[in-house]
Coordinates of C-alpha atoms in Angstrom, one line a residue:
Chain A
M1 CA 119.3 62.0 -43.4
N2 CA 117.1 59.8 -45.5
S3 CA 120.0 58.0 -47.1
I4 CA 120.5 56.0 -44.0
R5 CA 117.5 54.0 -44.7
K6 CA 119.3 52.2 -47.5
L7 CA 120.3 48.8 -46.5
S8 CA 123.0 47.0 -48.4
L9 CA 124.3 43.7 -47.3
I10 CA 127.5 42.0 -48.4
Q11 CA 127.3 38.3 -48.8
Q12 CA 129.9 36.2 -47.2
S13 CA 129.4 33.2 -49.4
S14 CA 128.9 35.0 -52.7
R15 CA 131.5 32.9 -54.4
L16 CA 129.7 29.7 -53.5
S17 CA 126.6 30.4 -55.5
S18 CA 126.4 32.3 -58.7
T19 CA 122.7 32.7 -59.0
I20 CA 122.3 35.0 -56.1
T21 CA 123.6 38.6 -56.0
A22 CA 126.3 39.6 -53.6
E23 CA 124.4 42.6 -52.5
F24 CA 120.9 42.5 -51.1
V25 CA 118.8 45.6 -50.4
N26 CA 116.0 45.5 -47.9
R27 CA 113.6 48.3 -48.8
N28 CA 111.7 48.2 -45.6
P29 CA 112.1 51.7 -44.1
R30 CA 111.6 50.5 -40.6
N31 CA 114.1 47.6 -40.8
L32 CA 117.3 49.4 -39.7
E33 CA 115.4 51.0 -36.8
R34 CA 114.3 47.5 -35.7
I35 CA 117.7 46.0 -35.9
R36 CA 119.2 49.0 -34.1
I37 CA 121.6 50.3 -36.8
A38 CA 119.7 53.3 -38.1
R39 CA 120.9 56.6 -37.0
K40 CA 119.0 58.7 -34.5
P41 CA 118.9 62.5 -35.0
D42 CA 121.8 63.4 -32.9
G43 CA 123.2 66.9 -32.2
Y44 CA 120.2 68.3 -30.3
H45 CA 121.6 67.6 -26.8
L46 CA 121.4 71.3 -25.9
D47 CA 117.7 71.3 -26.6
K48 CA 115.2 70.3 -24.1
P49 CA 113.6 67.9 -24.6
G50 CA 116.2 66.2 -26.9
R51 CA 115.3 64.7 -30.2
K52 CA 117.3 61.5 -30.0
Y53 CA 114.6 59.0 -30.8
W54 CA 113.0 57.1 -33.7
H55 CA 109.6 56.9 -32.2
K56 CA 108.3 59.0 -29.3
L57 CA 105.2 58.9 -27.2
V58 CA 103.3 62.2 -27.1
L59 CA 100.3 62.7 -24.8
T60 CA 98.3 65.9 -25.4
P61 CA 95.5 66.7 -23.0
S62 CA 93.3 69.5 -24.2
N63 CA 90.4 71.0 -22.3
R64 CA 87.9 68.5 -23.6
T65 CA 89.9 65.5 -24.9
V66 CA 93.1 63.5 -24.6
T67 CA 95.2 62.4 -27.5
A68 CA 98.0 59.8 -27.5
Q69 CA 100.3 59.6 -30.4
V70 CA 103.4 57.9 -31.6
V71 CA 105.6 60.4 -33.4
H72 CA 108.3 59.4 -35.8
F73 CA 111.2 61.8 -36.2
V74 CA 110.7 62.1 -39.9
N75 CA 107.2 60.9 -40.6
G76 CA 105.5 62.7 -37.8
P77 CA 102.5 61.1 -36.0
V78 CA 102.0 57.6 -37.2
I79 CA 99.7 56.0 -34.7
Q80 CA 97.1 57.8 -32.7
A81 CA 94.2 57.4 -30.3
K82 CA 91.8 60.0 -28.9
T83 CA 89.3 59.7 -26.2
S84 CA 86.9 61.8 -28.3
E85 CA 86.8 59.3 -31.1
W86 CA 83.5 57.4 -31.2
A87 CA 85.0 54.0 -30.5
L88 CA 86.1 55.2 -27.0
R89 CA 83.7 57.9 -26.3
K90 CA 80.8 55.5 -26.8
Q91 CA 81.8 53.6 -23.6
L92 CA 83.3 56.3 -21.4
Y93 CA 81.5 58.3 -18.8
S94 CA 83.8 61.3 -19.1
I95 CA 86.5 61.7 -21.8
N96 CA 89.2 63.4 -19.6
D97 CA 89.0 61.7 -16.2
T98 CA 91.3 59.1 -14.8
S99 CA 89.4 56.1 -16.3
A100 CA 89.4 57.8 -19.7
Y101 CA 93.3 57.9 -19.4
I102 CA 93.4 54.3 -18.4
N103 CA 91.1 53.1 -21.2
L104 CA 92.9 55.3 -23.7
A105 CA 96.1 53.5 -22.8
K106 CA 94.5 50.2 -23.4
V107 CA 93.2 51.1 -26.8
F108 CA 96.5 52.8 -27.7
T109 CA 98.5 49.8 -26.6
Q110 CA 96.4 47.6 -28.8
R111 CA 97.0 49.8 -31.8
C112 CA 100.7 50.0 -31.2
L113 CA 101.0 46.2 -30.9
E114 CA 99.0 45.7 -34.0
S115 CA 101.4 48.1 -35.9
G116 CA 104.5 46.4 -34.6
I117 CA 105.8 49.4 -32.7
T118 CA 106.5 48.2 -29.2
E119 CA 109.4 50.4 -28.1
M120 CA 109.2 54.2 -28.0
H121 CA 111.0 57.0 -26.3
C122 CA 109.1 58.8 -23.6
D123 CA 110.1 62.1 -22.0
I124 CA 106.9 62.6 -20.0
I125 CA 107.6 63.0 -16.3
P126 CA 104.3 62.1 -14.6
T127 CA 103.2 63.5 -11.2
K128 CA 102.9 60.8 -8.6
G129 CA 99.5 59.1 -8.4
G130 CA 98.2 61.2 -11.2
K131 CA 96.3 60.4 -14.4
V132 CA 99.4 60.4 -16.6
E133 CA 101.2 58.0 -14.3
K134 CA 98.3 55.6 -14.5
F135 CA 98.3 56.0 -18.3
L136 CA 102.0 55.1 -18.5
N137 CA 101.6 52.2 -16.1
E138 CA 98.8 50.8 -18.3
L139 CA 101.0 51.1 -21.4
V140 CA 103.8 49.2 -19.7
D141 CA 101.4 46.5 -18.4
G142 CA 100.1 46.1 -22.0
G143 CA 103.6 45.3 -23.2
I144 CA 105.0 48.5 -24.5
K145 CA 108.6 49.5 -23.6
L146 CA 108.9 53.2 -22.8
T147 CA 112.6 53.3 -23.7
E148 CA 114.3 52.8 -27.0
P149 CA 117.5 50.7 -27.3
D150 CA 120.7 52.5 -28.1
V151 CA 122.1 52.5 -31.6
Y152 CA 124.5 49.5 -32.3
K153 CA 127.9 50.8 -33.1
Q154 CA 130.2 48.6 -35.1
P155 CA 133.4 48.0 -33.1
N156 CA 136.7 48.9 -34.7
P157 CA 139.2 46.0 -34.8
W158 CA 141.4 47.7 -32.1
D159 CA 138.4 48.2 -29.7
Q160 CA 138.4 46.4 -26.4
H161 CA 135.0 44.7 -26.5
R162 CA 132.8 43.2 -29.2
P163 CA 129.2 44.0 -28.2
E164 CA 126.5 41.5 -29.1
K165 CA 124.9 42.0 -32.5
P166 CA 121.2 42.7 -32.0
W167 CA 120.1 40.9 -35.1
E168 CA 121.9 37.7 -34.2
V169 CA 120.1 37.4 -30.8
T170 CA 117.4 34.8 -31.2
E171 CA 115.0 34.4 -28.3
E172 CA 113.4 31.0 -27.8
Chain B
M1 CA 135.4 72.0 -61.7
L2 CA 137.4 69.9 -59.4
N3 CA 134.6 70.1 -56.8
T4 CA 132.0 68.8 -59.1
F5 CA 134.3 66.0 -60.3
R6 CA 134.9 65.0 -56.7
R7 CA 131.3 64.9 -55.9
A8 CA 130.5 62.7 -58.8
L9 CA 133.0 60.2 -57.5
V10 CA 132.0 60.4 -53.9
T11 CA 128.2 60.0 -54.1
N12 CA 128.0 56.2 -54.1
I13 CA 130.3 55.5 -51.3
Q14 CA 129.3 56.0 -47.7
Y15 CA 132.2 56.8 -45.4
Q16 CA 132.3 56.6 -41.7
Q17 CA 131.6 60.0 -40.3
I18 CA 134.5 61.6 -38.6
R19 CA 134.8 64.9 -36.8
L20 CA 138.1 66.7 -36.8
G21 CA 138.7 69.5 -34.3
H22 CA 137.7 72.9 -35.7
R23 CA 136.9 76.4 -34.8
I24 CA 133.5 77.8 -35.9
R25 CA 133.2 77.7 -39.6
G26 CA 130.9 79.8 -41.7
K27 CA 128.5 82.4 -40.4
A28 CA 127.9 83.1 -36.8
P29 CA 124.9 81.2 -35.4
I30 CA 122.6 84.2 -35.4
Y31 CA 123.0 84.8 -39.1
C32 CA 123.2 81.3 -40.5
R33 CA 120.3 79.0 -41.2
T34 CA 119.2 76.5 -38.7
I35 CA 119.8 72.8 -39.1
K36 CA 116.1 72.3 -39.8
E37 CA 116.1 74.9 -42.6
R38 CA 119.1 73.3 -44.1
L39 CA 117.7 69.8 -43.9
D40 CA 114.4 70.9 -45.3
E41 CA 116.2 72.4 -48.2
L42 CA 118.3 69.2 -48.7
N43 CA 115.3 66.9 -48.6
Y44 CA 113.1 69.2 -50.7
K45 CA 111.3 67.3 -53.5
D46 CA 109.3 68.9 -56.2
E47 CA 105.6 68.6 -56.4
I48 CA 105.8 66.3 -59.4
Y49 CA 107.5 63.7 -57.2
T50 CA 105.3 64.0 -54.2
T51 CA 101.8 64.3 -55.6
R52 CA 99.9 61.2 -54.8
I53 CA 96.8 59.7 -56.4
D54 CA 94.0 57.9 -54.6
I55 CA 93.3 54.7 -56.5
G56 CA 91.0 53.1 -53.9
L57 CA 87.3 52.6 -53.5
P58 CA 85.3 55.7 -52.8
M59 CA 84.5 56.2 -49.1
V60 CA 80.8 55.6 -48.4
K61 CA 79.4 58.6 -46.6
S62 CA 76.5 58.0 -44.3
S63 CA 74.1 60.7 -43.2
S64 CA 75.9 62.8 -40.7
S65 CA 73.0 64.5 -39.0
E66 CA 71.4 61.1 -38.3
K67 CA 74.6 59.8 -36.9
R68 CA 75.2 62.8 -34.8
N69 CA 71.7 62.7 -33.3
G70 CA 72.1 59.0 -32.5
R71 CA 75.4 59.7 -30.8
L72 CA 74.1 62.6 -28.8
E73 CA 71.2 60.4 -27.6
H74 CA 73.8 57.8 -26.6
I75 CA 75.9 60.3 -24.7
K76 CA 72.9 61.6 -22.8
K77 CA 72.0 58.1 -21.8
I78 CA 75.6 57.5 -20.6
K79 CA 75.7 60.7 -18.6
S80 CA 72.6 59.8 -16.7
D81 CA 73.8 56.3 -15.9
R82 CA 74.6 56.3 -12.2
T83 CA 76.4 52.9 -12.1
L84 CA 78.7 54.0 -14.9
E85 CA 79.5 57.2 -13.1
K86 CA 80.3 55.3 -10.0
L87 CA 82.6 52.9 -11.9
A88 CA 84.4 55.8 -13.6
R89 CA 84.9 57.7 -10.3
E90 CA 86.4 54.5 -8.7
H91 CA 88.7 54.0 -11.8
K92 CA 87.0 50.6 -12.4
L93 CA 85.5 51.5 -15.7
T94 CA 87.0 49.3 -18.4
V95 CA 86.0 49.6 -22.1
D96 CA 85.3 46.4 -24.1
L97 CA 88.3 46.4 -26.4
L98 CA 86.6 44.1 -28.9
D99 CA 83.7 46.4 -29.2
A100 CA 86.0 49.5 -29.4
R101 CA 88.0 47.9 -32.2
K102 CA 84.8 47.0 -34.1
E103 CA 83.6 50.6 -33.8
W104 CA 87.1 51.8 -34.8
L105 CA 87.0 49.6 -37.9
N106 CA 83.7 51.3 -39.0
T107 CA 85.0 54.8 -38.4
L108 CA 88.7 55.8 -38.3
A109 CA 90.4 52.6 -39.2
P110 CA 91.0 53.3 -42.9
F111 CA 92.7 56.6 -42.1
H112 CA 94.9 55.1 -39.4
K113 CA 95.7 52.1 -41.5
K114 CA 96.8 54.3 -44.3
D115 CA 99.0 56.4 -42.0
I116 CA 100.8 53.3 -40.7
A117 CA 101.1 51.8 -44.1
D118 CA 102.7 55.0 -45.3
H119 CA 105.1 54.8 -42.4
Y120 CA 106.1 51.3 -43.5
G121 CA 106.5 52.5 -47.1
V122 CA 103.9 50.0 -48.3
F123 CA 102.1 52.1 -50.9
E124 CA 105.3 53.6 -52.2
H125 CA 106.7 50.2 -53.0
L126 CA 103.4 48.7 -54.2
Y127 CA 102.1 51.5 -56.5
G128 CA 104.6 54.3 -56.5
E129 CA 102.5 57.5 -56.4
G130 CA 99.3 55.6 -55.8
Y131 CA 97.6 55.0 -52.4
F132 CA 94.2 53.9 -51.1
L133 CA 92.2 54.0 -48.0
P134 CA 91.7 50.4 -46.9
S135 CA 88.0 50.6 -46.3
V136 CA 87.4 46.9 -46.5
N137 CA 88.5 45.2 -43.4
L138 CA 90.7 42.1 -44.1
D139 CA 90.7 39.5 -41.3
I140 CA 93.7 37.3 -41.9
S141 CA 95.0 34.8 -39.3
Y142 CA 97.5 32.0 -39.2
D143 CA 96.6 28.9 -37.2
M144 CA 99.1 28.0 -34.6
D145 CA 99.9 24.5 -33.4
N146 CA 98.4 25.0 -30.0
G147 CA 95.0 25.9 -31.4
S148 CA 95.3 29.7 -31.1
T149 CA 95.4 32.0 -34.1
L150 CA 97.9 34.7 -35.1
P151 CA 96.2 37.6 -36.8
V152 CA 97.8 39.8 -39.5
Y153 CA 97.2 43.5 -38.7
T154 CA 99.3 46.3 -40.0
G155 CA 103.0 45.6 -39.4
N156 CA 103.0 43.1 -36.5
V157 CA 105.8 40.5 -36.5
I158 CA 105.0 36.9 -37.4
K159 CA 107.9 34.4 -37.6
P160 CA 108.3 32.2 -40.7
R161 CA 107.7 29.1 -38.5
E162 CA 104.3 30.4 -37.6
S163 CA 103.3 31.1 -41.2
L164 CA 104.2 27.8 -43.0
Q165 CA 100.6 27.1 -43.9
R166 CA 98.2 29.3 -45.8
P167 CA 96.3 31.7 -43.5
Y168 CA 92.6 31.9 -43.0
V169 CA 91.1 34.9 -44.8
S170 CA 87.7 36.6 -44.2
F171 CA 86.1 39.9 -45.2
E172 CA 82.7 41.4 -45.5
S173 CA 81.1 41.2 -48.9
D174 CA 77.9 40.7 -50.7
N175 CA 77.6 37.4 -52.7
D176 CA 77.7 38.9 -56.2
T177 CA 81.0 40.8 -56.0
L178 CA 84.2 39.2 -57.2
W179 CA 87.5 39.8 -55.5
T180 CA 91.2 39.2 -56.0
L181 CA 93.6 38.5 -53.1
V182 CA 97.3 39.0 -53.7
M183 CA 100.1 38.4 -51.2
T184 CA 103.5 39.7 -52.1
S185 CA 106.8 40.2 -50.4
L186 CA 108.1 43.7 -50.9
D187 CA 111.7 43.1 -49.7
G188 CA 112.3 39.4 -50.4
H189 CA 113.5 39.4 -54.1
L190 CA 116.8 37.6 -54.3
T191 CA 118.2 39.3 -57.4
E192 CA 116.3 42.5 -58.1
S193 CA 115.6 44.7 -55.1
D194 CA 112.8 46.7 -56.8
K195 CA 110.8 43.6 -57.6
E196 CA 108.5 41.4 -55.5
Y197 CA 107.7 37.7 -55.2
V198 CA 104.1 36.8 -55.4
H199 CA 103.4 34.4 -52.5
W200 CA 99.7 33.9 -53.0
F201 CA 97.3 34.9 -55.8
I202 CA 93.6 34.1 -55.8
A203 CA 91.4 35.6 -58.5
N204 CA 87.6 35.7 -58.9
I205 CA 86.6 35.1 -55.3
P206 CA 82.8 35.1 -55.2
G207 CA 81.7 37.0 -52.1
N208 CA 83.8 36.1 -49.2
Q209 CA 84.3 32.4 -50.0
V210 CA 88.1 32.4 -50.6
E211 CA 88.1 28.7 -51.2
K212 CA 85.9 29.0 -54.3
G213 CA 88.3 31.4 -56.0
D214 CA 90.8 30.5 -58.8
T215 CA 94.2 30.0 -57.2
L216 CA 96.6 31.2 -59.8
V217 CA 99.6 31.1 -57.5
E218 CA 99.8 28.6 -54.6
Y219 CA 100.7 29.8 -51.1
L220 CA 104.5 30.0 -50.4
Q221 CA 105.8 30.5 -47.0
P222 CA 107.8 33.7 -46.3
F223 CA 111.5 33.3 -46.4
P224 CA 113.3 36.4 -45.0
L225 CA 117.0 35.8 -45.5
K226 CA 119.4 35.5 -42.7
G227 CA 121.0 38.8 -41.8
T228 CA 118.7 41.0 -43.9
G229 CA 116.4 41.9 -41.0
F230 CA 112.7 42.3 -41.2
H231 CA 110.8 41.8 -44.5
R232 CA 107.3 43.1 -45.2
Y233 CA 104.6 40.7 -46.5
V234 CA 101.5 42.5 -47.9
F235 CA 98.0 41.2 -48.5
V236 CA 95.9 43.4 -50.8
L237 CA 92.3 42.7 -51.7
Y238 CA 91.0 44.1 -55.0
K239 CA 87.4 44.5 -56.0
Q240 CA 86.7 43.3 -59.6
N241 CA 84.2 44.8 -61.9
A242 CA 83.9 41.6 -63.9
K243 CA 85.3 38.1 -64.1
M244 CA 89.0 38.4 -64.8
S245 CA 91.5 36.1 -66.5
Y246 CA 94.8 37.7 -65.7
D247 CA 97.4 36.3 -68.2
L248 CA 99.7 35.2 -65.4
P249 CA 101.5 31.8 -65.6
K250 CA 99.9 29.4 -63.2
V251 CA 102.3 28.4 -60.3
T252 CA 101.5 25.3 -58.4
S253 CA 104.9 24.3 -57.0
A254 CA 106.9 26.1 -54.3
S255 CA 109.7 27.1 -56.7
L256 CA 110.6 30.7 -57.2
E257 CA 110.2 30.5 -61.0
N258 CA 107.4 32.7 -62.4
R259 CA 106.9 34.2 -59.0
T260 CA 108.7 37.5 -59.8
F261 CA 106.0 40.2 -59.8
V262 CA 105.7 43.9 -60.0
T263 CA 102.4 45.1 -58.5
R264 CA 102.6 48.5 -60.1
D265 CA 102.9 47.1 -63.6
W266 CA 100.3 44.5 -63.0
Y267 CA 97.9 47.0 -61.6
K268 CA 98.5 49.5 -64.4
K269 CA 97.5 46.8 -66.9
N270 CA 94.3 45.9 -65.1
Q271 CA 93.4 49.2 -63.4
D272 CA 90.1 49.7 -65.3
E273 CA 88.8 46.4 -63.9
I274 CA 90.1 46.2 -60.4
T275 CA 90.2 48.6 -57.4
P276 CA 92.2 48.0 -54.2
G277 CA 90.0 47.9 -51.1
G278 CA 91.6 45.9 -48.3
L279 CA 95.1 45.9 -46.8
A280 CA 97.0 43.9 -44.2
F281 CA 100.7 43.4 -43.8
Y282 CA 103.2 41.9 -41.4
Q283 CA 106.9 41.7 -40.9
S284 CA 109.0 38.6 -40.6
D285 CA 112.6 37.8 -39.9
W286 CA 114.8 34.8 -40.2
D287 CA 114.4 31.5 -38.3
D288 CA 115.4 27.9 -39.0
T289 CA 112.5 27.1 -41.2
V290 CA 114.0 29.4 -43.8
R291 CA 117.1 27.2 -43.9
D292 CA 114.9 24.1 -44.3
F293 CA 113.0 25.9 -47.1
F294 CA 116.2 26.5 -49.1
H295 CA 117.7 23.1 -48.4
K296 CA 114.6 20.9 -48.9
T297 CA 112.3 22.9 -51.2
L298 CA 114.6 24.9 -53.4
N299 CA 117.5 22.4 -53.1
T300 CA 120.1 25.2 -53.0
K301 CA 122.5 26.7 -50.5
E302 CA 121.0 29.2 -48.1
P303 CA 122.4 32.7 -48.7
I304 CA 123.6 34.5 -45.6
Y305 CA 124.2 38.2 -45.6
E306 CA 125.7 40.7 -43.2
Y307 CA 125.2 44.4 -43.0
D308 CA 127.9 46.3 -44.8
F309 CA 129.1 48.9 -42.3
P310 CA 131.3 51.7 -43.5
A311 CA 135.0 51.0 -43.1
P312 CA 136.6 52.7 -40.1
Y313 CA 138.5 55.8 -40.9
I314 CA 142.3 55.4 -40.7
R315 CA 144.4 58.4 -41.3
P316 CA 147.2 58.1 -44.0
Q317 CA 150.3 56.4 -42.8
E318 CA 153.3 58.6 -41.9
W319 CA 157.0 57.9 -42.3
Y320 CA 157.8 59.2 -38.8
P321 CA 154.7 58.9 -36.6
R322 CA 155.3 60.7 -33.4
R323 CA 154.2 59.4 -30.0
K324 CA 152.5 56.3 -31.3
P325 CA 153.0 52.8 -30.0
F326 CA 154.8 51.1 -32.8
N327 CA 153.0 47.8 -32.7
L328 CA 149.5 49.2 -32.5
Y329 CA 150.3 51.8 -35.1
M330 CA 151.7 49.3 -37.6
D331 CA 148.8 46.9 -37.0
K332 CA 146.4 49.5 -38.4
Y333 CA 148.1 49.5 -41.8
R334 CA 148.6 45.7 -42.1
D335 CA 146.2 43.4 -43.8
P336 CA 143.6 42.5 -41.1
K337 CA 143.4 39.0 -42.4
Q338 CA 147.1 38.5 -41.8
I339 CA 146.7 39.7 -38.2
N340 CA 143.8 37.4 -37.6
K341 CA 145.8 34.5 -39.0
E342 CA 148.6 35.2 -36.5
Y343 CA 146.1 35.1 -33.6
F344 CA 144.6 32.0 -35.0
L345 CA 147.9 30.1 -35.4
R346 CA 148.8 31.1 -31.8
K347 CA 145.5 29.7 -30.6
L348 CA 146.1 26.4 -32.5
K349 CA 149.6 26.0 -31.1
N350 CA 148.3 25.4 -27.6
E351 CA 145.5 23.1 -28.7
D352 CA 145.8 19.3 -28.7
P353 CA 143.1 17.2 -30.2
F354 CA 143.8 14.4 -27.8
K355 CA 143.9 16.4 -24.6
K356 CA 141.4 18.2 -22.6
P357 CA 141.7 21.9 -23.0
P358 CA 143.3 23.6 -20.0
P359 CA 140.8 25.5 -17.8
P360 CA 140.7 29.3 -18.3
L361 CA 142.9 31.2 -15.9
K362 CA 140.9 32.2 -12.8
F363 CA 143.0 35.3 -12.1
P364 CA 144.6 36.2 -15.4
N365 CA 146.4 39.2 -14.1
A366 CA 148.0 37.3 -11.2
H367 CA 150.3 35.2 -13.3
A368 CA 153.8 36.8 -13.5
F369 CA 155.4 37.4 -16.9
P370 CA 159.0 36.2 -17.6
K371 CA 161.7 38.6 -16.4
G372 CA 163.0 41.0 -19.0
M373 CA 159.9 41.0 -21.1
P374 CA 159.4 44.4 -22.7
S375 CA 156.4 46.3 -21.5
W376 CA 154.6 46.4 -24.9
L377 CA 154.7 42.7 -25.1
K378 CA 153.4 42.4 -21.5
L379 CA 150.5 44.5 -22.5
H380 CA 149.9 42.4 -25.6
E381 CA 149.9 39.2 -23.6
R382 CA 147.7 40.7 -20.9
K383 CA 145.1 41.7 -23.6
I384 CA 145.1 38.2 -25.0
R385 CA 144.6 36.7 -21.5
L386 CA 141.7 39.0 -20.7
G387 CA 140.1 38.5 -24.2
W388 CA 140.4 42.2 -25.2
G389 CA 140.8 43.6 -28.7
R390 CA 141.7 41.7 -31.8
V391 CA 141.7 38.2 -30.2
N392 CA 137.9 38.4 -30.4
D393 CA 138.0 38.6 -34.2
V394 CA 139.5 35.1 -34.6

């Protein structure tokens, strides 16, 4: 499963310049996930919840505190925020009421944006008008997408359509 | 014997995954190992390879009882605050994010930063088995044209256009301590993928006055190549025990000569004198300024790469293929370049440099084909009219 992280790129114009190698390896382990060509762990579609994600949002309320985490399918929790950590608790009246959830979302959003992880899978089904729904709304308002894009599949020459390559899209 | 031979051949090539129809192979599900057990076994690494060494500054421990008492006092005060309670009950309580971040930097930030840096493979590619807790907060920000600043945190995306000029760096320090700031690109090396380019190197920074340090390597803008995705650019701040004169060649121009760098080797040589303390990194992907950098600064052609997808699986050709459309079947075994050439020639045939191109058909399927045209050719023509399939490759 880890071999997919290896990125090798074939150069189109390799014969034009001799000083640069024809193959370039990007060692960044998050690169393929960002440009949508890494694989997602497939084959768990009979499990509930499935595991087809790179990053997933996990919200764990305990009796006293609430924890929000981003969990990677290999590396486990990579970003986290708790209402019981001093940075938040210092300013909160209660650490598991609705305002705690809303403020947790604000701090958590900030940490996700600082870490460059803005899209994550989310299988939380909130009750309407509840704390969790307010938490998720706050995340979305902060600029986090709660769905992950699909994996880009290279079309075969005989396929009908040529989907747009995600890494060639430039937003202006 | 044959099996081992085949495996040796196969390891380097990545084939497209195919699934052929099969009945259950191996043991029944209740007896066999789960996929998790099998993956854990496959990915198992011996302790020798996974042991890690903390090379950072020791964490300063403050008196915990004093801290705890202060915190308890504070919580008591909050709990008796009527206005705060009212705000919380009406969902109008908003924390001050700046203050929360400041508090976070003093408490949990080093651990969280280490987690995310591990996730991005930063320590692995900088020091191999070494890692450190970034206890010194590095504030790095690029100035933008419109007067705002773009800070470097831990993995946020900054475009090359936004990072053309050297960033503004600040950190907390007493006046006597000397520091070294190094900025390297972990993924950017053009020829050797396990090496780095040093983009910026300032040694002997007295206190937090970065301008007064000795700039050994001038700042170079990031240049993530087209088609290679996101590159990581890492700033590491080292604490020096004494004044250092690293025997590195001084680089003042923007060329890539002498910029090849391996942090691990360099650190190994100087590890008795320097200790890493601060960390910040960002990701960057291609934009037009990279092209300008290659054309104007390096005076070379810009390399463009494309991801090397595994070739599609095509089953071996048969003498007598049954129930296969002959044209589509044969096309699979022809040279794709030849096929594309045919489509291209056909496209050129209808083009006249002195005439306006005819407008695209409004209802492509409504135009009748000549009488007596075989059905396979009709389908072929229809596909071209609708822009389906191989026409798109031209």
